[in-house]
Amino acid sequence: MRDRFDMTVTYAMHNALRRELHYLARATACAHPDPRNVLRTTAGWELFRGALHAHHAAEDDALWPSLRQALNGRPFCLARLEAIEAEHAALALLLEAIDQTLAGPDVGLDLFGELTGSLVTGLRGHLRHEEEAIFPLVQTILSKEQWEHFGRVHAQRIEADAARILPWLLDGVAERTVAAVLRQLLPESAHHTYAHRWQPAYAVLDRWVPRAL
């Protein structure tokens, strides 16, 4: 059975986050004098954190409320949604804690490693859980209007930093996916800007290479 809704943007975001988790795990485990400097000085952490926040905020504000409304009277499905919402909250706390370790030298490297490791493991599991437990509900339960509302909110969350997030999101993906994502997230008048300014600027960015402090 063919899916009712095109979830290309959402899957692209999930895959981009998975890609960056690989770099995050590798960067924070390598033999730097202080691996926290990787996160303090690289564009990779800033882009990852910003994209994750925009994606989760759109889900929290526009997708989960609609899904909760549509699932009224279906307690077992609602329990699935509540588990996903709890994972969002836990991941937000992890991001906040990691940022606190980057603000000063007082937190030990052992705790930093525990926090980043928990983020990598937790987000990987969350993305898989969401795809397996929630995406089928989205396809069968949501109305067209509810899904389109989420799409608009998602695009709005990305809009303020689209020049950086969109090339990051589309790094290494197939051309047809690039076309589908740009069609949904960017006005056609801005596609030339993406191709000739935003993407070339991103292409020369060594996003996980630390800068000298």
XYZ file of N, CA and C in Angstrom:
639
model
N 0.843 -1.200 0.000
C 0.000 0.000 0.000
C 0.878 1.250 0.000
N 0.554 2.155 -0.867
C 1.340 3.374 -0.990
C 1.048 4.306 0.180
N 2.118 4.971 0.684
C 1.949 5.927 1.772
C 1.068 7.091 1.333
N 0.281 7.590 2.270
C -0.597 8.718 1.972
C 0.182 10.026 1.886
N 1.212 10.166 2.707
C 1.935 11.424 2.794
C 3.389 11.241 2.389
N 3.931 12.269 1.754
C 5.347 12.288 1.390
C 6.162 12.714 2.608
N 6.947 11.785 3.153
C 7.741 12.057 4.354
C 9.225 12.217 4.015
N 9.513 12.646 2.787
C 10.898 12.773 2.345
C 11.697 13.693 3.255
N 11.130 14.829 3.630
C 11.854 15.797 4.457
C 12.177 15.193 5.822
N 11.206 14.526 6.414
C 11.418 13.955 7.740
C 12.478 12.863 7.707
N 12.407 11.980 6.717
C 13.425 10.939 6.605
C 14.795 11.543 6.297
N 14.837 12.583 5.477
C 16.111 13.246 5.195
C 16.715 13.813 6.464
N 15.883 14.406 7.323
C 16.371 14.942 8.588
C 16.887 13.819 9.481
N 16.149 12.745 9.585
C 16.599 11.615 10.401
C 17.944 11.080 9.905
N 18.071 10.935 8.604
C 19.318 10.391 8.055
C 20.487 11.354 8.251
N 20.218 12.654 8.154
C 21.279 13.633 8.402
C 21.719 13.592 9.857
N 20.782 13.461 10.768
C 21.127 13.365 12.181
C 21.944 12.102 12.454
N 21.564 10.987 11.852
C 22.343 9.754 12.008
C 23.769 9.938 11.484
N 23.890 10.577 10.341
C 25.216 10.844 9.760
C 26.074 11.635 10.734
N 25.507 12.657 11.338
C 26.278 13.506 12.238
C 26.595 12.817 13.562
N 25.743 11.898 13.990
C 26.063 11.144 15.203
C 27.343 10.336 15.031
N 27.573 9.836 13.846
C 28.824 9.112 13.568
C 30.019 10.052 13.760
N 29.940 11.246 13.206
C 31.033 12.205 13.343
C 31.186 12.669 14.786
N 30.060 12.868 15.467
C 30.111 13.299 16.861
C 30.802 12.257 17.727
N 30.432 11.002 17.549
C 31.040 9.931 18.341
C 32.534 9.840 18.071
N 32.909 9.954 16.818
C 34.325 9.837 16.464
C 35.117 11.041 16.956
N 34.544 12.233 16.821
C 35.270 13.448 17.188
C 35.498 13.540 18.685
N 34.520 13.119 19.476
C 34.647 13.255 20.922
C 35.388 12.086 21.553
N 35.688 11.054 20.758
C 36.441 9.919 21.291
C 37.917 9.957 20.901
N 38.303 10.862 20.003
C 39.688 10.873 19.530
C 40.605 11.508 20.574
N 41.900 11.363 20.355
C 42.886 11.701 21.394
C 43.254 13.183 21.359
N 42.298 14.042 21.619
C 42.589 15.457 21.806
C 42.962 15.692 23.270
N 43.745 16.700 23.563
C 43.988 17.021 24.978
C 42.685 17.251 25.734
N 41.721 17.880 25.093
C 40.401 18.074 25.689
C 39.361 17.959 24.570
N 38.696 16.807 24.457
C 37.751 16.628 23.345
C 36.576 17.594 23.390
N 36.361 18.289 24.524
C 35.297 19.289 24.557
C 35.565 20.417 23.567
N 36.851 20.641 23.231
C 37.172 21.695 22.270
C 36.618 21.396 20.882
N 36.397 20.107 20.588
C 35.775 19.770 19.307
C 34.391 20.399 19.225
N 33.614 20.251 20.273
C 32.270 20.811 20.271
C 32.285 22.321 20.450
N 33.250 22.829 21.207
C 33.324 24.280 21.419
C 33.658 25.032 20.130
N 34.425 24.429 19.243
C 35.012 25.193 18.135
C 34.584 24.733 16.755
N 33.804 23.669 16.634
C 33.444 23.198 15.296
C 32.052 23.652 14.892
N 31.890 23.843 13.580
C 30.562 24.151 13.049
C 29.655 22.935 13.116
N 30.251 21.725 13.139
C 29.452 20.509 13.138
C 28.508 20.409 14.310
N 28.994 20.710 15.509
C 28.134 20.639 16.683
C 27.022 21.686 16.618
N 27.351 22.883 16.200
C 26.356 23.953 16.114
C 25.255 23.604 15.115
N 25.652 23.071 13.953
C 24.670 22.699 12.940
C 23.794 21.547 13.416
N 24.429 20.532 13.999
C 23.694 19.381 14.501
C 22.680 19.806 15.556
N 23.129 20.573 16.516
C 22.256 21.001 17.604
C 21.109 21.869 17.073
N 21.417 22.798 16.169
C 20.381 23.668 15.624
C 19.343 22.920 14.814
N 19.801 21.968 13.997
C 18.862 21.201 13.184
C 17.995 20.297 14.049
N 18.606 19.663 15.054
C 17.839 18.794 15.946
C 16.787 19.595 16.704
N 17.175 20.767 17.188
C 16.216 21.607 17.921
C 15.062 22.029 17.016
N 15.351 22.445 15.789
C 14.294 22.883 14.877
C 13.344 21.736 14.558
N 13.903 20.554 14.323
C 13.083 19.392 13.971
C 12.200 18.972 15.142
N 12.782 18.857 16.323
C 12.000 18.430 17.480
C 10.979 19.484 17.889
N 11.330 20.752 17.775
C 10.373 21.800 18.113
C 9.165 21.760 17.192
N 9.383 21.505 15.909
C 8.266 21.407 14.962
C 7.377 20.220 15.305
N 7.985 19.095 15.652
C 7.184 17.936 16.048
C 6.399 18.221 17.323
N 7.075 18.808 18.317
C 6.416 19.094 19.583
C 5.254 20.071 19.416
N 5.442 21.065 18.570
C 4.448 22.134 18.437
C 3.315 21.799 17.471
N 3.612 21.021 16.421
C 2.635 20.858 15.352
C 2.250 19.419 15.041
N 3.145 18.456 15.277
C 2.822 17.078 14.899
C 2.207 16.293 16.053
N 2.865 16.341 17.221
C 2.345 15.551 18.343
C 0.962 16.008 18.794
N 0.673 17.317 18.888
C -0.699 17.704 19.277
C -1.762 17.193 18.299
N -1.463 17.264 16.998
C -2.427 16.763 16.003
C -2.591 15.255 16.127
N -1.489 14.568 16.321
C -1.561 13.114 16.448
C -2.297 12.717 17.724
N -2.041 13.440 18.809
C -2.737 13.151 20.066
C -4.250 13.324 19.886
N -4.644 14.372 19.198
C -6.068 14.604 18.946
C -6.659 13.470 18.109
N -5.922 13.049 17.086
C -6.426 11.994 16.205
C -6.476 10.641 16.895
N -5.659 10.448 17.927
C -5.591 9.161 18.626
C -6.503 9.111 19.845
N -7.342 10.090 20.024
C -8.252 10.101 21.172
C -9.082 8.816 21.192
N -9.090 8.150 22.353
C -9.820 6.900 22.476
C -9.022 5.670 22.101
N -7.726 5.857 21.797
C -6.860 4.717 21.457
C -5.685 4.714 22.425
N -5.881 4.218 23.650
C -4.886 4.373 24.711
C -3.537 3.737 24.413
N -3.524 2.613 23.739
C -2.243 1.968 23.476
C -1.411 2.788 22.481
N -2.067 3.356 21.493
C -1.353 4.216 20.549
C -0.902 5.508 21.225
N -1.732 6.034 22.104
C -1.347 7.235 22.853
C -0.126 6.968 23.733
N -0.036 5.759 24.278
C 1.133 5.416 25.090
C 2.402 5.441 24.248
N 2.311 5.014 23.002
C 3.470 5.104 22.105
C 3.900 6.558 21.927
N 2.923 7.414 21.688
C 3.235 8.834 21.495
C 3.851 9.429 22.750
N 3.316 9.095 23.902
C 3.856 9.632 25.151
C 5.291 9.184 25.373
N 5.622 7.970 24.965
C 7.004 7.499 25.080
C 7.931 8.321 24.195
N 7.475 8.648 22.999
C 8.281 9.473 22.092
C 8.467 10.869 22.666
N 7.412 11.436 23.233
C 7.520 12.765 23.837
C 8.494 12.755 25.009
N 8.491 11.685 25.787
C 9.439 11.564 26.897
C 10.871 11.492 26.381
N 11.070 10.820 25.263
C 12.407 10.758 24.672
C 12.868 12.139 24.220
N 11.974 12.917 23.646
C 12.320 14.289 23.272
C 12.805 15.068 24.486
N 12.071 14.957 25.586
C 12.435 15.691 26.799
C 13.793 15.236 27.319
N 14.053 13.938 27.297
C 15.335 13.423 27.784
C 16.487 13.890 26.902
N 16.277 13.903 25.597
C 17.325 14.361 24.686
C 17.594 15.849 24.875
N 16.555 16.634 25.113
C 16.744 18.066 25.356
C 17.578 18.293 26.609
N 17.349 17.501 27.644
C 18.138 17.617 28.867
C 19.597 17.247 28.619
N 19.828 16.233 27.795
C 21.197 15.851 27.462
C 21.921 16.975 26.727
N 21.251 17.583 25.760
C 21.865 18.693 25.025
C 22.207 19.843 25.965
N 21.293 20.146 26.866
C 21.530 21.224 27.825
C 22.713 20.899 28.731
N 22.793 19.659 29.182
C 23.897 19.258 30.054
C 25.228 19.312 29.325
N 25.243 18.887 28.060
C 26.480 18.949 27.276
C 26.918 20.396 27.103
N 25.971 21.277 26.803
C 26.314 22.690 26.657
C 26.898 23.253 27.949
N 26.396 22.799 29.077
C 26.940 23.261 30.355
C 28.375 22.793 30.547
N 28.705 21.580 30.079
C 30.088 21.110 30.198
C 31.026 21.907 29.302
N 30.487 22.520 28.254
C 31.317 23.289 27.329
C 31.534 24.717 27.815
N 30.738 25.143 28.779
C 30.808 26.529 29.230
C 31.995 26.806 30.139
N 32.605 25.763 30.708
C 33.732 25.980 31.606
C 34.495 24.695 31.841
N 35.624 24.760 32.513
C 36.493 23.595 32.697
C 36.171 22.763 33.933
N 35.110 23.102 34.657
C 34.883 22.480 35.961
C 34.352 21.048 35.878
N 33.680 20.705 34.770
C 33.108 19.369 34.634
C 34.155 18.437 34.057
N 34.317 17.259 34.664
C 35.347 16.327 34.248
C 35.070 15.694 32.891
N 36.125 15.193 32.283
C 36.007 14.575 30.964
C 35.206 13.287 31.021
N 35.225 12.596 32.151
C 34.444 11.359 32.258
C 32.956 11.653 32.090
N 32.482 12.708 32.750
C 31.074 13.070 32.630
C 30.758 13.542 31.212
N 31.652 14.325 30.632
C 31.456 14.762 29.250
C 31.311 13.560 28.323
N 32.182 12.575 28.476
C 32.105 11.386 27.644
C 30.827 10.602 27.869
N 30.378 10.550 29.117
C 29.122 9.857 29.421
C 27.936 10.560 28.764
N 27.936 11.890 28.812
C 26.828 12.650 28.242
C 26.784 12.521 26.723
N 27.928 12.688 26.069
C 27.928 12.583 24.604
C 27.613 11.157 24.167
N 28.113 10.169 24.900
C 27.779 8.787 24.579
C 26.294 8.509 24.725
N 25.674 9.070 25.776
C 24.236 8.900 25.979
C 23.445 9.586 24.873
N 23.928 10.736 24.406
C 23.248 11.417 23.311
C 23.292 10.585 22.037
N 24.467 10.058 21.721
C 24.607 9.251 20.511
C 23.696 8.029 20.577
N 23.765 7.302 21.677
C 22.950 6.095 21.822
C 21.462 6.435 21.883
N 21.128 7.463 22.664
C 19.724 7.816 22.846
C 19.070 8.313 21.574
N 19.771 9.158 20.817
C 19.160 9.699 19.601
C 19.040 8.630 18.527
N 20.033 7.761 18.411
C 19.908 6.667 17.445
C 18.683 5.810 17.746
N 18.515 5.464 19.016
C 17.354 4.672 19.389
C 16.051 5.419 19.177
N 16.053 6.712 19.474
C 14.846 7.518 19.312
C 14.420 7.591 17.848
N 15.359 7.826 16.961
C 15.019 7.925 15.538
C 14.409 6.624 15.039
N 15.006 5.502 15.436
C 14.471 4.196 15.030
C 13.086 3.970 15.631
N 12.939 4.307 16.910
C 11.651 4.137 17.592
C 10.565 4.966 16.915
N 10.884 6.203 16.592
C 9.909 7.084 15.946
C 9.480 6.531 14.595
N 10.439 6.061 13.823
C 10.121 5.532 12.492
C 9.267 4.267 12.578
N 9.539 3.432 13.568
C 8.818 2.164 13.675
C 7.455 2.301 14.346
N 7.362 3.168 15.363
C 6.138 3.237 16.151
C 5.202 4.369 15.748
N 5.757 5.484 15.278
C 4.951 6.683 15.061
C 4.663 6.949 13.588
N 5.647 6.753 12.722
C 5.412 7.057 11.308
C 4.232 6.285 10.730
N 4.050 4.990 11.062
C 2.854 4.304 10.550
C 1.553 4.939 11.039
N 1.542 5.432 12.288
C 0.353 6.115 12.787
C 0.103 7.402 12.017
N 1.170 8.147 11.743
C 1.034 9.379 10.965
C 0.369 9.078 9.623
N 0.832 8.018 8.969
C 0.325 7.689 7.635
C -1.142 7.247 7.658
N -1.579 6.625 8.745
C -2.929 6.070 8.767
C -3.947 6.935 9.508
N -3.491 7.788 10.427
C -4.411 8.484 11.323
C -4.572 9.964 10.996
N -3.459 10.636 10.655
C -3.534 12.091 10.457
C -4.337 12.447 9.225
N -4.952 13.619 9.264
C -5.610 14.156 8.080
C -4.584 14.869 7.198
N -4.958 15.101 5.954
C -4.094 15.820 5.026
C -3.791 17.223 5.570
N -4.795 17.876 6.138
C -4.612 19.222 6.670
C -3.635 19.232 7.841
N -3.726 18.241 8.703
C -2.816 18.166 9.851
C -1.382 17.936 9.397
N -1.191 17.058 8.418
C 0.157 16.805 7.927
C 0.734 18.037 7.241
N -0.070 18.727 6.467
C 0.405 19.926 5.786
C 0.727 21.031 6.782
N -0.020 21.113 7.857
C 0.282 22.093 8.911
C 1.657 21.808 9.511
N 1.929 20.553 9.806
C 3.250 20.203 10.321
C 4.333 20.575 9.313
N 4.114 20.310 8.052
C 5.105 20.664 7.039
C 5.403 22.147 7.010
N 4.377 22.967 7.154
C 4.588 24.417 7.165
C 5.376 24.844 8.400
N 5.032 24.288 9.546
C 5.738 24.645 10.778
C 7.187 24.187 10.712
N 7.413 23.003 10.172
C 8.778 22.488 10.034
C 9.609 23.430 9.159
N 9.040 23.852 8.049
C 9.744 24.780 7.156
C 10.022 26.103 7.856
N 9.077 26.589 8.646
C 9.269 27.847 9.366
C 10.382 27.734 10.396
N 10.484 26.590 11.059
C 11.533 26.393 12.063
C 12.919 26.412 11.433
N 13.021 25.939 10.220
C 14.300 25.886 9.524
C 14.613 27.215 8.837
N 13.596 27.973 8.500
C 13.738 29.152 7.636
C 14.808 30.131 8.102
N 14.874 30.415 9.395
C 15.790 31.445 9.881
C 17.243 31.099 9.612
N 17.570 29.811 9.556
C 18.948 29.370 9.332
C 19.037 28.463 8.109
N 18.145 28.687 7.146
C 18.066 27.799 5.987
C 19.349 27.780 5.169
N 20.062 28.889 5.115
C 21.285 28.958 4.314
C 22.327 27.955 4.782
N 22.294 27.600 6.058
C 23.251 26.623 6.585
C 22.621 25.248 6.758
N 21.373 25.204 7.236
C 20.766 23.910 7.542
C 20.428 23.120 6.280
N 19.948 23.761 5.235
C 19.544 23.004 4.049
C 20.726 22.299 3.371
N 21.871 22.954 3.141
C 23.000 22.198 2.579
C 23.465 21.077 3.509
N 23.426 21.323 4.806
C 23.764 20.288 5.786
C 22.795 19.119 5.682
N 21.511 19.412 5.598
C 20.476 18.389 5.509
C 20.643 17.526 4.265
N 21.076 18.136 3.172
C 21.109 17.455 1.879
C 22.501 16.957 1.502
N 23.404 16.971 2.445
C 24.771 16.507 2.205
C 24.769 15.025 1.836
N 25.187 14.726 0.600
C 25.362 13.342 0.176
C 24.109 12.606 -0.258
N 22.963 13.275 -0.328
C 21.735 12.571 -0.687
C 21.542 12.572 -2.199
N 20.664 11.702 -2.685
C 20.391 11.582 -4.113
C 19.747 12.855 -4.652
N 19.980 13.103 -5.935
C 19.468 14.338 -6.547
C 17.948 14.442 -6.465
N 17.251 13.330 -6.603
C 15.792 13.411 -6.544
C 15.321 13.771 -5.134
N 16.090 13.353 -4.124
C 15.752 13.741 -2.757
C 16.023 15.225 -2.555
N 17.141 15.721 -3.088
C 17.435 17.150 -3.024
C 16.282 17.945 -3.624
N 15.835 17.533 -4.808
C 14.753 18.251 -5.478
C 13.468 18.220 -4.658
N 13.155 17.054 -4.074
C 11.919 16.925 -3.297
C 11.964 17.778 -2.032
N 13.104 17.785 -1.355
C 13.226 18.557 -0.122
C 13.167 20.050 -0.412
N 13.899 20.491 -1.423
C 13.883 21.912 -1.757
C 12.488 22.363 -2.176
N 11.793 21.513 -2.872
C 10.435 21.854 -3.301
C 9.522 22.077 -2.106
N 9.740 21.312 -1.036
C 8.871 21.411 0.133
C 9.310 22.500 1.120
N 10.598 22.800 1.170
C 11.102 23.692 2.206
C 11.516 25.068 1.716
N 11.663 25.251 0.422
C 12.228 26.496 -0.075
C 11.421 27.014 -1.253
N 11.082 28.313 -1.267
C 10.393 28.864 -2.445
C 11.236 28.658 -3.705
N 10.573 28.439 -4.812
C 11.300 28.180 -6.058
C 12.251 29.323 -6.407
N 11.876 30.538 -6.037
C 12.711 31.693 -6.335
C 14.062 31.632 -5.623
N 14.161 30.829 -4.553
C 15.400 30.733 -3.788
C 16.243 29.518 -4.168
N 15.780 28.680 -5.086
C 16.532 27.483 -5.455
C 17.871 27.837 -6.091
N 17.919 28.915 -6.867
C 19.175 29.344 -7.483
C 20.157 29.774 -6.408
N 19.666 30.466 -5.401
C 20.527 30.881 -4.295
C 21.101 29.671 -3.572
N 20.265 28.670 -3.354
C 20.756 27.439 -2.714
C 21.886 26.820 -3.540
N 21.661 26.673 -4.829
C 22.621 25.969 -5.680
C 23.917 26.736 -5.870
N 23.850 28.051 -5.925
C 25.021 28.838 -6.302
C 25.671 29.594 -5.140
N 25.020 29.633 -3.998
C 25.633 30.308 -2.847
C 25.699 29.411 -1.612
N 24.546 28.897 -1.201
C 24.511 28.153 0.059
C 25.277 26.841 -0.023
N 25.015 26.057 -1.056
C 25.658 24.749 -1.152
C 27.168 24.871 -1.371
N 27.663 25.765 -2.241
C 29.119 25.912 -2.365
C 29.792 26.363 -1.074
N 29.154 27.247 -0.313
C 29.739 27.683 0.963
C 29.819 26.515 1.937
N 28.808 25.678 1.952
C 28.826 24.512 2.837
C 29.873 23.488 2.390
N 30.048 23.343 1.076
C 30.938 22.310 0.537
C 32.388 22.492 0.978
N 32.802 23.703 1.291
C 34.188 23.948 1.711
C 34.315 24.019 3.234
N 33.243 23.706 3.942
C 33.253 23.777 5.399
C 33.730 22.451 5.992
N 34.813 22.492 6.758
C 35.261 21.313 7.510
C 34.562 21.328 8.865
N 33.334 20.818 8.872
C 32.464 21.102 10.010
C 32.875 20.415 11.311
N 33.661 19.348 11.256
C 34.074 18.664 12.482
C 35.577 18.809 12.740
N 36.228 19.746 12.065
C 37.636 20.033 12.310
C 37.730 21.188 13.297
N 38.342 20.995 14.485
C 38.392 22.073 15.482
C 39.199 23.249 14.999
N 38.734 24.435 15.393
C 39.503 25.661 15.153
C 40.402 25.915 16.346
N 41.501 26.604 16.101
C 42.412 26.940 17.198
C 41.737 27.925 18.134
N 41.865 27.683 19.428
C 41.286 28.595 20.430
C 42.188 29.807 20.644
